[in-house]
Amino acid sequence: MDVLDRRLIAALQVSPRASWGDIGRAVGEHERTVARRLQRLIADGVVRVTAIYDDLRTGHGRPVHLHVQVRPGTAAQVAKALADRPDTRSVYSLTGAADLGCELVSPSREDLHRILTAQISDIDGVLKTQTQVVLHTFRTVAEWHAPFLTEQEVAELRPPPPPECLPDEDGLSPLEEEIASLLAADGRIAFTAVAERLELSVPTARRRVTSLIERRLLLPRAEVEPALLGLEVEAMLWLKVRPHGLDSVGRRLAAHPDVRYCAATTGTHSLIVQVVAAHEAALYRFMTGVVGRYDEITDVDLTLITRAHKRGHLHKSGLLTP
């Protein structure tokens, strides 16, 4: 993957449904070059364009992060068992006290109780879990892009700011659920294809898809392994933050280009941050020069992601393969 490939992927991450022409104009490349390169990367499975739900506002449930300790020699089979669950969004192998990290979406507290006590604990090899429920998300992985574009290029591609969203929604209508499922399977599905699949007019399909995205109930996402972009170090930071500084620290960290994900949670640590860097020295600089600046942060638990088994509901076959 060369420099242009990485720039085009970054552009697709900024605007996953942008036309090849729009991407070409933003990055200064011919439309045919953009189409040829990105279509090849998508066909090869290097990049997958999908969409993720705002689970709270769509009524799908509440995201929960688990730290899982396993019996020696069982990490791979436990990771597969977790990744095979339809309610898990991501599964990672980690360094540190926990062997695996897992994000799942629980429809309710009652369901979460059943999942933890009667399902996760029954997986052969699981010794102990620690659960932290997401209270507020500052940045989702769908909102991150690789740092290969100028601010002007990003501004040309980024959609206009959405209208003010209500804090709660009544969930998706049956038709919206069907449209969302199509977009989750193929984030670049054409309006004509949506109309044909659901027996709608093209203007209706366009209006419905646009509404889901503009209301941020559904977030299109271009998924690629960070290591393929030269970002070979992934870390999970669990931060203890003084309550009065939680919102401010969360917002400022979420705006940093190295941060893929940032959310406030329950539990012993109040903020979870996922970071990518080119190498360990860059991660060290992030820890000392970014995290270290905040007096509101009183403790840091830093773990490295050594393998992704699942990202954004997509199964992964390894660190450097799609």
PDB file of C-alpha atoms in Angstrom:
ATOM      1  CA  MET A   1       0.000   0.000   0.000  1.00  0.00           C
ATOM      2  CA  ASP A   2       1.589   3.283  -1.111  1.00  0.00           C
ATOM      3  CA  VAL A   3       1.111   6.866   0.061  1.00  0.00           C
ATOM      4  CA  LEU A   4      -1.749   7.541  -2.367  1.00  0.00           C
ATOM      5  CA  ASP A   5      -3.616   4.403  -1.254  1.00  0.00           C
ATOM      6  CA  ARG A   6      -3.379   5.562   2.348  1.00  0.00           C
ATOM      7  CA  ARG A   7      -4.560   9.067   1.479  1.00  0.00           C
ATOM      8  CA  LEU A   8      -7.529   7.695  -0.438  1.00  0.00           C
ATOM      9  CA  ILE A   9      -8.441   5.386   2.433  1.00  0.00           C
ATOM     10  CA  ALA A  10      -8.257   8.347   4.823  1.00  0.00           C
ATOM     11  CA  ALA A  11     -10.571  10.292   2.506  1.00  0.00           C
ATOM     12  CA  LEU A  12     -13.005   7.385   2.430  1.00  0.00           C
ATOM     13  CA  GLN A  13     -12.908   7.276   6.235  1.00  0.00           C
ATOM     14  CA  VAL A  14     -13.831  10.963   6.385  1.00  0.00           C
ATOM     15  CA  SER A  15     -16.763  10.470   4.009  1.00  0.00           C
ATOM     16  CA  PRO A  16     -17.512   6.759   3.391  1.00  0.00           C
ATOM     17  CA  ARG A  17     -20.346   7.447   0.922  1.00  0.00           C
ATOM     18  CA  ALA A  18     -18.605  10.195  -1.062  1.00  0.00           C
ATOM     19  CA  SER A  19     -18.461   9.736  -4.822  1.00  0.00           C
ATOM     20  CA  TRP A  20     -15.134   8.924  -6.449  1.00  0.00           C
ATOM     21  CA  GLY A  21     -15.302  12.329  -8.112  1.00  0.00           C
ATOM     22  CA  ASP A  22     -15.743  14.152  -4.803  1.00  0.00           C
ATOM     23  CA  ILE A  23     -12.805  12.276  -3.286  1.00  0.00           C
ATOM     24  CA  GLY A  24     -10.674  12.989  -6.347  1.00  0.00           C
ATOM     25  CA  ARG A  25     -11.408  16.714  -6.233  1.00  0.00           C
ATOM     26  CA  ALA A  26     -10.631  16.883  -2.513  1.00  0.00           C
ATOM     27  CA  VAL A  27      -7.254  15.108  -2.740  1.00  0.00           C
ATOM     28  CA  GLY A  28      -6.219  16.361  -6.194  1.00  0.00           C
ATOM     29  CA  GLU A  29      -6.421  13.052  -8.070  1.00  0.00           C
ATOM     30  CA  HIS A  30      -8.295  12.003 -11.192  1.00  0.00           C
ATOM     31  CA  GLU A  31     -11.658  10.329 -10.595  1.00  0.00           C
ATOM     32  CA  ARG A  32     -10.613   7.240 -12.595  1.00  0.00           C
ATOM     33  CA  THR A  33      -7.501   6.814 -10.432  1.00  0.00           C
ATOM     34  CA  VAL A  34      -9.561   7.122  -7.242  1.00  0.00           C
ATOM     35  CA  ALA A  35     -12.166   4.649  -8.474  1.00  0.00           C
ATOM     36  CA  ARG A  36      -9.587   2.094  -9.670  1.00  0.00           C
ATOM     37  CA  ARG A  37      -7.575   2.180  -6.446  1.00  0.00           C
ATOM     38  CA  LEU A  38     -10.417   2.189  -3.942  1.00  0.00           C
ATOM     39  CA  GLN A  39     -12.477  -0.390  -5.811  1.00  0.00           C
ATOM     40  CA  ARG A  40      -9.428  -2.691  -5.806  1.00  0.00           C
ATOM     41  CA  LEU A  41      -8.868  -2.187  -2.061  1.00  0.00           C
ATOM     42  CA  ILE A  42     -12.548  -2.846  -1.347  1.00  0.00           C
ATOM     43  CA  ALA A  43     -12.661  -5.896  -3.640  1.00  0.00           C
ATOM     44  CA  ASP A  44      -9.553  -7.322  -1.929  1.00  0.00           C
ATOM     45  CA  GLY A  45     -11.163  -6.868   1.490  1.00  0.00           C
ATOM     46  CA  VAL A  46      -8.466  -4.458   2.669  1.00  0.00           C
ATOM     47  CA  VAL A  47     -11.148  -1.802   3.221  1.00  0.00           C
ATOM     48  CA  ARG A  48     -14.722  -2.601   4.153  1.00  0.00           C
ATOM     49  CA  VAL A  49     -17.372   0.102   4.140  1.00  0.00           C
ATOM     50  CA  THR A  50     -20.135  -0.550   6.611  1.00  0.00           C
ATOM     51  CA  ALA A  51     -22.180   1.414   9.131  1.00  0.00           C
ATOM     52  CA  ILE A  52     -22.617   1.273  12.896  1.00  0.00           C
ATOM     53  CA  TYR A  53     -25.636   2.229  14.958  1.00  0.00           C
ATOM     54  CA  ASP A  54     -25.908   4.825  17.683  1.00  0.00           C
ATOM     55  CA  ASP A  55     -27.128   2.035  19.933  1.00  0.00           C
ATOM     56  CA  LEU A  56     -28.599   4.202  22.682  1.00  0.00           C
ATOM     57  CA  ARG A  57     -30.625   6.453  20.395  1.00  0.00           C
ATOM     58  CA  THR A  58     -31.804   3.682  18.066  1.00  0.00           C
ATOM     59  CA  GLY A  59     -32.996   1.543  20.953  1.00  0.00           C
ATOM     60  CA  HIS A  60     -30.603  -1.330  20.306  1.00  0.00           C
ATOM     61  CA  GLY A  61     -29.123  -1.174  23.783  1.00  0.00           C
ATOM     62  CA  ARG A  62     -26.225   0.092  25.829  1.00  0.00           C
ATOM     63  CA  PRO A  63     -22.568  -0.537  24.934  1.00  0.00           C
ATOM     64  CA  VAL A  64     -20.568  -2.374  27.590  1.00  0.00           C
ATOM     65  CA  HIS A  65     -16.820  -3.006  27.781  1.00  0.00           C
ATOM     66  CA  LEU A  66     -15.503  -6.214  29.304  1.00  0.00           C
ATOM     67  CA  HIS A  67     -12.023  -7.117  30.490  1.00  0.00           C
ATOM     68  CA  VAL A  68     -11.762 -10.901  30.351  1.00  0.00           C
ATOM     69  CA  GLN A  69      -9.170 -13.055  32.087  1.00  0.00           C
ATOM     70  CA  VAL A  70      -8.839 -16.581  30.735  1.00  0.00           C
ATOM     71  CA  ARG A  71      -7.209 -19.859  31.655  1.00  0.00           C
ATOM     72  CA  PRO A  72      -3.712 -20.182  30.134  1.00  0.00           C
ATOM     73  CA  GLY A  73      -3.844 -21.613  26.626  1.00  0.00           C
ATOM     74  CA  THR A  74      -7.528 -20.774  26.010  1.00  0.00           C
ATOM     75  CA  ALA A  75      -7.326 -17.155  24.788  1.00  0.00           C
ATOM     76  CA  ALA A  76      -7.867 -18.025  21.115  1.00  0.00           C
ATOM     77  CA  GLN A  77     -10.943 -20.204  21.740  1.00  0.00           C
ATOM     78  CA  VAL A  78     -12.476 -17.680  24.149  1.00  0.00           C
ATOM     79  CA  ALA A  79     -11.859 -14.872  21.650  1.00  0.00           C
ATOM     80  CA  LYS A  80     -13.625 -16.896  18.951  1.00  0.00           C
ATOM     81  CA  ALA A  81     -16.564 -17.637  21.245  1.00  0.00           C
ATOM     82  CA  LEU A  82     -16.923 -13.943  22.036  1.00  0.00           C
ATOM     83  CA  ALA A  83     -16.511 -12.871  18.411  1.00  0.00           C
ATOM     84  CA  ASP A  84     -19.164 -15.379  17.292  1.00  0.00           C
ATOM     85  CA  ARG A  85     -21.761 -13.704  19.508  1.00  0.00           C
ATOM     86  CA  PRO A  86     -24.009 -11.348  17.475  1.00  0.00           C
ATOM     87  CA  ASP A  87     -24.119  -8.852  20.350  1.00  0.00           C
ATOM     88  CA  THR A  88     -20.341  -8.254  20.428  1.00  0.00           C
ATOM     89  CA  ARG A  89     -19.039  -5.334  18.395  1.00  0.00           C
ATOM     90  CA  SER A  90     -15.314  -5.763  19.008  1.00  0.00           C
ATOM     91  CA  VAL A  91     -12.980  -8.365  20.495  1.00  0.00           C
ATOM     92  CA  TYR A  92      -9.254  -7.792  21.076  1.00  0.00           C
ATOM     93  CA  SER A  93      -6.312  -9.671  22.530  1.00  0.00           C
ATOM     94  CA  LEU A  94      -4.560  -7.475  25.098  1.00  0.00           C
ATOM     95  CA  THR A  95      -1.410  -7.209  27.124  1.00  0.00           C
ATOM     96  CA  GLY A  96      -1.726  -6.557  30.851  1.00  0.00           C
ATOM     97  CA  ALA A  97      -3.934  -8.075  33.543  1.00  0.00           C
ATOM     98  CA  ALA A  98      -6.807  -8.850  31.149  1.00  0.00           C
ATOM     99  CA  ASP A  99      -6.198 -11.250  28.283  1.00  0.00           C
ATOM    100  CA  LEU A 100      -9.088 -10.038  26.140  1.00  0.00           C
ATOM    101  CA  GLY A 101     -11.101  -6.867  25.699  1.00  0.00           C
ATOM    102  CA  CYS A 102     -14.655  -7.054  24.410  1.00  0.00           C
ATOM    103  CA  GLU A 103     -17.352  -4.523  23.594  1.00  0.00           C
ATOM    104  CA  LEU A 104     -20.908  -5.801  23.481  1.00  0.00           C
ATOM    105  CA  VAL A 105     -24.310  -4.176  23.194  1.00  0.00           C
ATOM    106  CA  SER A 106     -26.851  -5.256  25.778  1.00  0.00           C
ATOM    107  CA  PRO A 107     -30.546  -4.512  25.111  1.00  0.00           C
ATOM    108  CA  SER A 108     -31.290  -3.990  28.825  1.00  0.00           C
ATOM    109  CA  ARG A 109     -29.844  -4.315  32.307  1.00  0.00           C
ATOM    110  CA  GLU A 110     -31.742  -7.568  32.747  1.00  0.00           C
ATOM    111  CA  ASP A 111     -30.185  -8.909  29.556  1.00  0.00           C
ATOM    112  CA  LEU A 112     -26.759  -7.731  30.710  1.00  0.00           C
ATOM    113  CA  HIS A 113     -27.176  -9.619  33.986  1.00  0.00           C
ATOM    114  CA  ARG A 114     -28.075 -12.794  32.099  1.00  0.00           C
ATOM    115  CA  ILE A 115     -25.232 -12.340  29.591  1.00  0.00           C
ATOM    116  CA  LEU A 116     -22.623 -11.915  32.319  1.00  0.00           C
ATOM    117  CA  THR A 117     -23.834 -14.515  34.797  1.00  0.00           C
ATOM    118  CA  ALA A 118     -25.147 -17.247  32.524  1.00  0.00           C
ATOM    119  CA  GLN A 119     -23.446 -16.845  29.156  1.00  0.00           C
ATOM    120  CA  ILE A 120     -20.001 -15.231  29.277  1.00  0.00           C
ATOM    121  CA  SER A 121     -19.117 -17.026  32.504  1.00  0.00           C
ATOM    122  CA  ASP A 122     -20.069 -20.365  30.903  1.00  0.00           C
ATOM    123  CA  ILE A 123     -17.539 -20.007  28.079  1.00  0.00           C
ATOM    124  CA  ASP A 124     -14.857 -22.614  28.642  1.00  0.00           C
ATOM    125  CA  GLY A 125     -11.664 -20.866  29.687  1.00  0.00           C
ATOM    126  CA  VAL A 126     -13.169 -17.679  31.149  1.00  0.00           C
ATOM    127  CA  LEU A 127     -11.893 -17.114  34.679  1.00  0.00           C
ATOM    128  CA  LYS A 128     -12.936 -13.553  35.484  1.00  0.00           C
ATOM    129  CA  THR A 129     -14.591 -10.531  33.888  1.00  0.00           C
ATOM    130  CA  GLN A 130     -14.704  -6.855  34.724  1.00  0.00           C
ATOM    131  CA  THR A 131     -17.623  -4.859  33.316  1.00  0.00           C
ATOM    132  CA  GLN A 132     -17.773  -1.144  32.515  1.00  0.00           C
ATOM    133  CA  VAL A 133     -20.956   0.347  31.055  1.00  0.00           C
ATOM    134  CA  VAL A 134     -20.691   3.265  28.615  1.00  0.00           C
ATOM    135  CA  LEU A 135     -22.304   6.430  29.951  1.00  0.00           C
ATOM    136  CA  HIS A 136     -21.362   8.817  27.148  1.00  0.00           C
ATOM    137  CA  THR A 137     -19.428   8.468  23.892  1.00  0.00           C
ATOM    138  CA  PHE A 138     -17.155  11.341  22.901  1.00  0.00           C
ATOM    139  CA  ARG A 139     -15.842   9.754  19.682  1.00  0.00           C
ATOM    140  CA  THR A 140     -16.758   6.556  17.857  1.00  0.00           C
ATOM    141  CA  VAL A 141     -14.379   4.625  15.605  1.00  0.00           C
ATOM    142  CA  ALA A 142     -16.569   5.712  12.676  1.00  0.00           C
ATOM    143  CA  GLU A 143     -15.546   9.330  13.304  1.00  0.00           C
ATOM    144  CA  TRP A 144     -11.789   8.693  13.154  1.00  0.00           C
ATOM    145  CA  HIS A 145      -9.676   8.906  10.011  1.00  0.00           C
ATOM    146  CA  ALA A 146      -6.017   8.196   9.353  1.00  0.00           C
ATOM    147  CA  PRO A 147      -3.822  11.319   9.598  1.00  0.00           C
ATOM    148  CA  PHE A 148      -2.828  11.623   5.936  1.00  0.00           C
ATOM    149  CA  LEU A 149      -4.973  14.561   4.798  1.00  0.00           C
ATOM    150  CA  THR A 150      -4.658  18.304   5.214  1.00  0.00           C
ATOM    151  CA  GLU A 151      -7.294  20.237   7.142  1.00  0.00           C
ATOM    152  CA  GLN A 152      -8.550  21.709   3.882  1.00  0.00           C
ATOM    153  CA  GLU A 153      -8.922  18.271   2.285  1.00  0.00           C
ATOM    154  CA  VAL A 154     -10.845  17.032   5.315  1.00  0.00           C
ATOM    155  CA  ALA A 155     -13.096  20.108   5.267  1.00  0.00           C
ATOM    156  CA  GLU A 156     -13.936  19.538   1.589  1.00  0.00           C
ATOM    157  CA  LEU A 157     -14.980  15.953   2.284  1.00  0.00           C
ATOM    158  CA  ARG A 158     -16.613  16.212   5.677  1.00  0.00           C
ATOM    159  CA  PRO A 159     -20.421  16.377   5.590  1.00  0.00           C
ATOM    160  CA  PRO A 160     -22.058  19.532   6.974  1.00  0.00           C
ATOM    161  CA  PRO A 161     -22.741  19.564  10.728  1.00  0.00           C
ATOM    162  CA  PRO A 162     -25.898  17.625  11.617  1.00  0.00           C
ATOM    163  CA  PRO A 163     -28.913  19.368  13.126  1.00  0.00           C
ATOM    164  CA  GLU A 164     -29.134  19.325  16.901  1.00  0.00           C
ATOM    165  CA  CYS A 165     -30.038  15.768  17.910  1.00  0.00           C
ATOM    166  CA  LEU A 166     -32.550  15.021  20.606  1.00  0.00           C
ATOM    167  CA  PRO A 167     -31.038  13.118  23.535  1.00  0.00           C
ATOM    168  CA  ASP A 168     -33.443  10.233  23.138  1.00  0.00           C
ATOM    169  CA  GLU A 169     -35.195   8.637  20.193  1.00  0.00           C
ATOM    170  CA  ASP A 170     -38.081   6.233  19.983  1.00  0.00           C
ATOM    171  CA  GLY A 171     -35.910   3.805  18.057  1.00  0.00           C
ATOM    172  CA  LEU A 172     -35.991   2.965  14.371  1.00  0.00           C
ATOM    173  CA  SER A 173     -39.157   2.249  12.421  1.00  0.00           C
ATOM    174  CA  PRO A 174     -39.406  -1.145  10.700  1.00  0.00           C
ATOM    175  CA  LEU A 175     -38.488   0.456   7.363  1.00  0.00           C
ATOM    176  CA  GLU A 176     -35.527   2.269   8.929  1.00  0.00           C
ATOM    177  CA  GLU A 177     -34.340  -1.020  10.439  1.00  0.00           C
ATOM    178  CA  GLU A 178     -34.375  -2.603   6.981  1.00  0.00           C
ATOM    179  CA  ILE A 179     -32.475   0.305   5.456  1.00  0.00           C
ATOM    180  CA  ALA A 180     -29.975   0.295   8.325  1.00  0.00           C
ATOM    181  CA  SER A 181     -29.349  -3.432   7.818  1.00  0.00           C
ATOM    182  CA  LEU A 182     -28.550  -2.836   4.148  1.00  0.00           C
ATOM    183  CA  LEU A 183     -26.134  -0.043   5.031  1.00  0.00           C
ATOM    184  CA  ALA A 184     -24.488  -2.112   7.760  1.00  0.00           C
ATOM    185  CA  ALA A 185     -23.821  -4.809   5.161  1.00  0.00           C
ATOM    186  CA  ASP A 186     -22.641  -2.337   2.495  1.00  0.00           C
ATOM    187  CA  GLY A 187     -22.082   1.240   3.576  1.00  0.00           C
ATOM    188  CA  ARG A 188     -21.811   2.412  -0.039  1.00  0.00           C
ATOM    189  CA  ILE A 189     -24.973   0.748  -1.307  1.00  0.00           C
ATOM    190  CA  ALA A 190     -26.566   2.945  -3.961  1.00  0.00           C
ATOM    191  CA  PHE A 191     -29.933   4.607  -3.443  1.00  0.00           C
ATOM    192  CA  THR A 192     -31.211   2.724  -6.500  1.00  0.00           C
ATOM    193  CA  ALA A 193     -30.222  -0.599  -4.915  1.00  0.00           C
ATOM    194  CA  VAL A 194     -31.938   0.319  -1.630  1.00  0.00           C
ATOM    195  CA  ALA A 195     -35.063   1.282  -3.579  1.00  0.00           C
ATOM    196  CA  GLU A 196     -35.047  -1.989  -5.544  1.00  0.00           C
ATOM    197  CA  ARG A 197     -34.416  -4.204  -2.510  1.00  0.00           C
ATOM    198  CA  LEU A 198     -37.163  -2.585  -0.410  1.00  0.00           C
ATOM    199  CA  GLU A 199     -39.596  -1.747  -3.238  1.00  0.00           C
ATOM    200  CA  LEU A 200     -39.356   1.996  -2.701  1.00  0.00           C
ATOM    201  CA  SER A 201     -39.065   4.898  -5.100  1.00  0.00           C
ATOM    202  CA  VAL A 202     -35.507   6.184  -5.511  1.00  0.00           C
ATOM    203  CA  PRO A 203     -36.382   9.625  -4.023  1.00  0.00           C
ATOM    204  CA  THR A 204     -37.879   7.901  -0.964  1.00  0.00           C
ATOM    205  CA  ALA A 205     -34.815   5.689  -0.551  1.00  0.00           C
ATOM    206  CA  ARG A 206     -32.518   8.711  -0.865  1.00  0.00           C
ATOM    207  CA  ARG A 207     -34.535  10.685   1.674  1.00  0.00           C
ATOM    208  CA  ARG A 208     -34.672   7.839   4.188  1.00  0.00           C
ATOM    209  CA  VAL A 209     -30.974   6.968   3.950  1.00  0.00           C
ATOM    210  CA  THR A 210     -29.991  10.634   4.205  1.00  0.00           C
ATOM    211  CA  SER A 211     -32.232  11.099   7.238  1.00  0.00           C
ATOM    212  CA  LEU A 212     -30.670   8.170   9.112  1.00  0.00           C
ATOM    213  CA  ILE A 213     -27.175   9.521   8.491  1.00  0.00           C
ATOM    214  CA  GLU A 214     -27.942  13.195   9.121  1.00  0.00           C
ATOM    215  CA  ARG A 215     -29.687  12.371  12.392  1.00  0.00           C
ATOM    216  CA  ARG A 216     -26.588  10.328  13.291  1.00  0.00           C
ATOM    217  CA  LEU A 217     -28.641   7.265  14.100  1.00  0.00           C
ATOM    218  CA  LEU A 218     -26.370   5.422  11.702  1.00  0.00           C
ATOM    219  CA  LEU A 219     -22.685   6.225  11.162  1.00  0.00           C
ATOM    220  CA  PRO A 220     -21.074   5.068   7.883  1.00  0.00           C
ATOM    221  CA  ARG A 221     -17.581   3.694   8.440  1.00  0.00           C
ATOM    222  CA  ALA A 222     -14.617   2.643   6.293  1.00  0.00           C
ATOM    223  CA  GLU A 223     -12.875  -0.124   8.255  1.00  0.00           C
ATOM    224  CA  VAL A 224      -9.201  -0.972   7.676  1.00  0.00           C
ATOM    225  CA  GLU A 225      -6.549  -2.447   9.922  1.00  0.00           C
ATOM    226  CA  PRO A 226      -4.479   0.496  11.281  1.00  0.00           C
ATOM    227  CA  ALA A 227      -1.265  -1.498  10.820  1.00  0.00           C
ATOM    228  CA  LEU A 228      -1.851  -1.519   7.058  1.00  0.00           C
ATOM    229  CA  LEU A 229      -1.752   2.279   7.230  1.00  0.00           C
ATOM    230  CA  GLY A 230       1.571   2.237   9.045  1.00  0.00           C
ATOM    231  CA  LEU A 231      -0.054   2.704  12.464  1.00  0.00           C
ATOM    232  CA  GLU A 232       1.324  -0.463  14.008  1.00  0.00           C
ATOM    233  CA  VAL A 233       0.710   0.247  17.700  1.00  0.00           C
ATOM    234  CA  GLU A 234      -2.813   0.170  19.147  1.00  0.00           C
ATOM    235  CA  ALA A 235      -3.434   0.836  22.797  1.00  0.00           C
ATOM    236  CA  MET A 236      -6.349   0.924  25.200  1.00  0.00           C
ATOM    237  CA  LEU A 237      -6.087   3.518  27.960  1.00  0.00           C
ATOM    238  CA  TRP A 238      -8.288   3.280  31.032  1.00  0.00           C
ATOM    239  CA  LEU A 239      -8.141   6.618  32.844  1.00  0.00           C
ATOM    240  CA  LYS A 240      -9.255   7.692  36.278  1.00  0.00           C
ATOM    241  CA  VAL A 241     -10.471  11.275  35.906  1.00  0.00           C
ATOM    242  CA  ARG A 242     -11.732  13.625  38.596  1.00  0.00           C
ATOM    243  CA  PRO A 243     -15.505  14.025  38.058  1.00  0.00           C
ATOM    244  CA  HIS A 244     -15.350  17.783  37.523  1.00  0.00           C
ATOM    245  CA  GLY A 245     -12.918  17.323  34.620  1.00  0.00           C
ATOM    246  CA  LEU A 246     -14.426  14.253  32.967  1.00  0.00           C
ATOM    247  CA  ASP A 247     -16.376  16.035  30.232  1.00  0.00           C
ATOM    248  CA  SER A 248     -13.592  18.487  29.419  1.00  0.00           C
ATOM    249  CA  VAL A 249     -10.864  15.815  29.290  1.00  0.00           C
ATOM    250  CA  GLY A 250     -13.065  13.482  27.257  1.00  0.00           C
ATOM    251  CA  ARG A 251     -13.842  16.137  24.659  1.00  0.00           C
ATOM    252  CA  ARG A 252     -10.237  17.268  24.316  1.00  0.00           C
ATOM    253  CA  LEU A 253      -8.841  13.743  24.024  1.00  0.00           C
ATOM    254  CA  ALA A 254     -11.531  12.800  21.516  1.00  0.00           C
ATOM    255  CA  ALA A 255     -10.401  15.649  19.263  1.00  0.00           C
ATOM    256  CA  HIS A 256      -6.813  14.346  19.102  1.00  0.00           C
ATOM    257  CA  PRO A 257      -5.929  12.730  15.728  1.00  0.00           C
ATOM    258  CA  ASP A 258      -4.412   9.648  17.403  1.00  0.00           C
ATOM    259  CA  VAL A 259      -7.643   8.814  19.265  1.00  0.00           C
ATOM    260  CA  ARG A 260      -9.971   6.358  17.514  1.00  0.00           C
ATOM    261  CA  TYR A 261     -12.471   5.978  20.337  1.00  0.00           C
ATOM    262  CA  CYS A 262     -13.237   7.767  23.599  1.00  0.00           C
ATOM    263  CA  ALA A 263     -16.074   7.158  26.070  1.00  0.00           C
ATOM    264  CA  ALA A 264     -16.987   7.737  29.703  1.00  0.00           C
ATOM    265  CA  THR A 265     -17.813   4.549  31.606  1.00  0.00           C
ATOM    266  CA  THR A 266     -18.786   3.166  34.964  1.00  0.00           C
ATOM    267  CA  GLY A 267     -16.263   1.174  36.993  1.00  0.00           C
ATOM    268  CA  THR A 268     -12.855   1.719  38.520  1.00  0.00           C
ATOM    269  CA  HIS A 269     -11.773   3.907  35.597  1.00  0.00           C
ATOM    270  CA  SER A 270     -14.076   6.582  34.229  1.00  0.00           C
ATOM    271  CA  LEU A 271     -12.691   7.071  30.700  1.00  0.00           C
ATOM    272  CA  ILE A 272     -11.687   4.574  28.014  1.00  0.00           C
ATOM    273  CA  VAL A 273      -9.531   5.771  25.133  1.00  0.00           C
ATOM    274  CA  GLN A 274      -8.326   3.767  22.122  1.00  0.00           C
ATOM    275  CA  VAL A 275      -5.175   5.182  20.530  1.00  0.00           C
ATOM    276  CA  VAL A 276      -3.171   4.341  17.405  1.00  0.00           C
ATOM    277  CA  ALA A 277       0.449   5.275  16.750  1.00  0.00           C
ATOM    278  CA  ALA A 278       3.191   4.467  14.282  1.00  0.00           C
ATOM    279  CA  HIS A 279       5.461   2.969  16.951  1.00  0.00           C
ATOM    280  CA  GLU A 280       6.007   2.719  20.699  1.00  0.00           C
ATOM    281  CA  ALA A 281       7.977   5.973  20.803  1.00  0.00           C
ATOM    282  CA  ALA A 282       4.968   7.826  19.374  1.00  0.00           C
ATOM    283  CA  LEU A 283       2.725   6.217  21.994  1.00  0.00           C
ATOM    284  CA  TYR A 284       5.180   7.326  24.691  1.00  0.00           C
ATOM    285  CA  ARG A 285       4.960  10.891  23.396  1.00  0.00           C
ATOM    286  CA  PHE A 286       1.171  10.686  23.466  1.00  0.00           C
ATOM    287  CA  MET A 287       1.244   9.483  27.068  1.00  0.00           C
ATOM    288  CA  THR A 288       3.679  12.130  28.265  1.00  0.00           C
ATOM    289  CA  GLY A 289       2.770  15.051  26.032  1.00  0.00           C
ATOM    290  CA  VAL A 290      -1.004  14.632  25.782  1.00  0.00           C
ATOM    291  CA  VAL A 291      -2.340  12.520  28.645  1.00  0.00           C
ATOM    292  CA  GLY A 292       0.310  13.846  31.016  1.00  0.00           C
ATOM    293  CA  ARG A 293      -0.896  17.420  30.590  1.00  0.00           C
ATOM    294  CA  TYR A 294      -4.178  16.847  32.416  1.00  0.00           C
ATOM    295  CA  ASP A 295      -4.052  17.244  36.187  1.00  0.00           C
ATOM    296  CA  GLU A 296      -7.609  15.892  36.279  1.00  0.00           C
ATOM    297  CA  ILE A 297      -6.271  12.432  35.312  1.00  0.00           C
ATOM    298  CA  THR A 298      -5.182  10.645  38.473  1.00  0.00           C
ATOM    299  CA  ASP A 299      -4.384   7.142  37.170  1.00  0.00           C
ATOM    300  CA  VAL A 300      -3.713   5.380  33.861  1.00  0.00           C
ATOM    301  CA  ASP A 301      -3.963   1.687  32.972  1.00  0.00           C
ATOM    302  CA  LEU A 302      -2.272   1.204  29.581  1.00  0.00           C
ATOM    303  CA  THR A 303      -2.649  -2.025  27.601  1.00  0.00           C
ATOM    304  CA  LEU A 304      -1.660  -2.847  24.030  1.00  0.00           C
ATOM    305  CA  ILE A 305      -3.912  -4.523  21.480  1.00  0.00           C
ATOM    306  CA  THR A 306      -1.940  -7.424  20.029  1.00  0.00           C
ATOM    307  CA  ARG A 307      -4.656  -8.770  17.732  1.00  0.00           C
ATOM    308  CA  ALA A 308      -8.124  -7.752  16.597  1.00  0.00           C
ATOM    309  CA  HIS A 309     -10.569 -10.651  16.341  1.00  0.00           C
ATOM    310  CA  LYS A 310     -13.581  -8.466  15.583  1.00  0.00           C
ATOM    311  CA  ARG A 311     -14.107  -4.766  14.817  1.00  0.00           C
ATOM    312  CA  GLY A 312     -17.421  -3.025  14.290  1.00  0.00           C
ATOM    313  CA  HIS A 313     -19.199  -6.406  14.042  1.00  0.00           C
ATOM    314  CA  LEU A 314     -16.725  -7.475  11.324  1.00  0.00           C
ATOM    315  CA  HIS A 315     -14.725 -10.643  11.958  1.00  0.00           C
ATOM    316  CA  LYS A 316     -10.992 -10.182  11.519  1.00  0.00           C
ATOM    317  CA  SER A 317      -8.487 -12.890  10.589  1.00  0.00           C
ATOM    318  CA  GLY A 318      -5.396 -11.275  12.113  1.00  0.00           C
ATOM    319  CA  LEU A 319      -3.363  -8.148  12.656  1.00  0.00           C
ATOM    320  CA  LEU A 320      -2.254  -7.464   9.084  1.00  0.00           C
ATOM    321  CA  THR A 321      -4.984  -9.220   7.118  1.00  0.00           C
ATOM    322  CA  PRO A 322      -8.581  -8.169   6.411  1.00  0.00           C
TER     323      PRO A 322
END
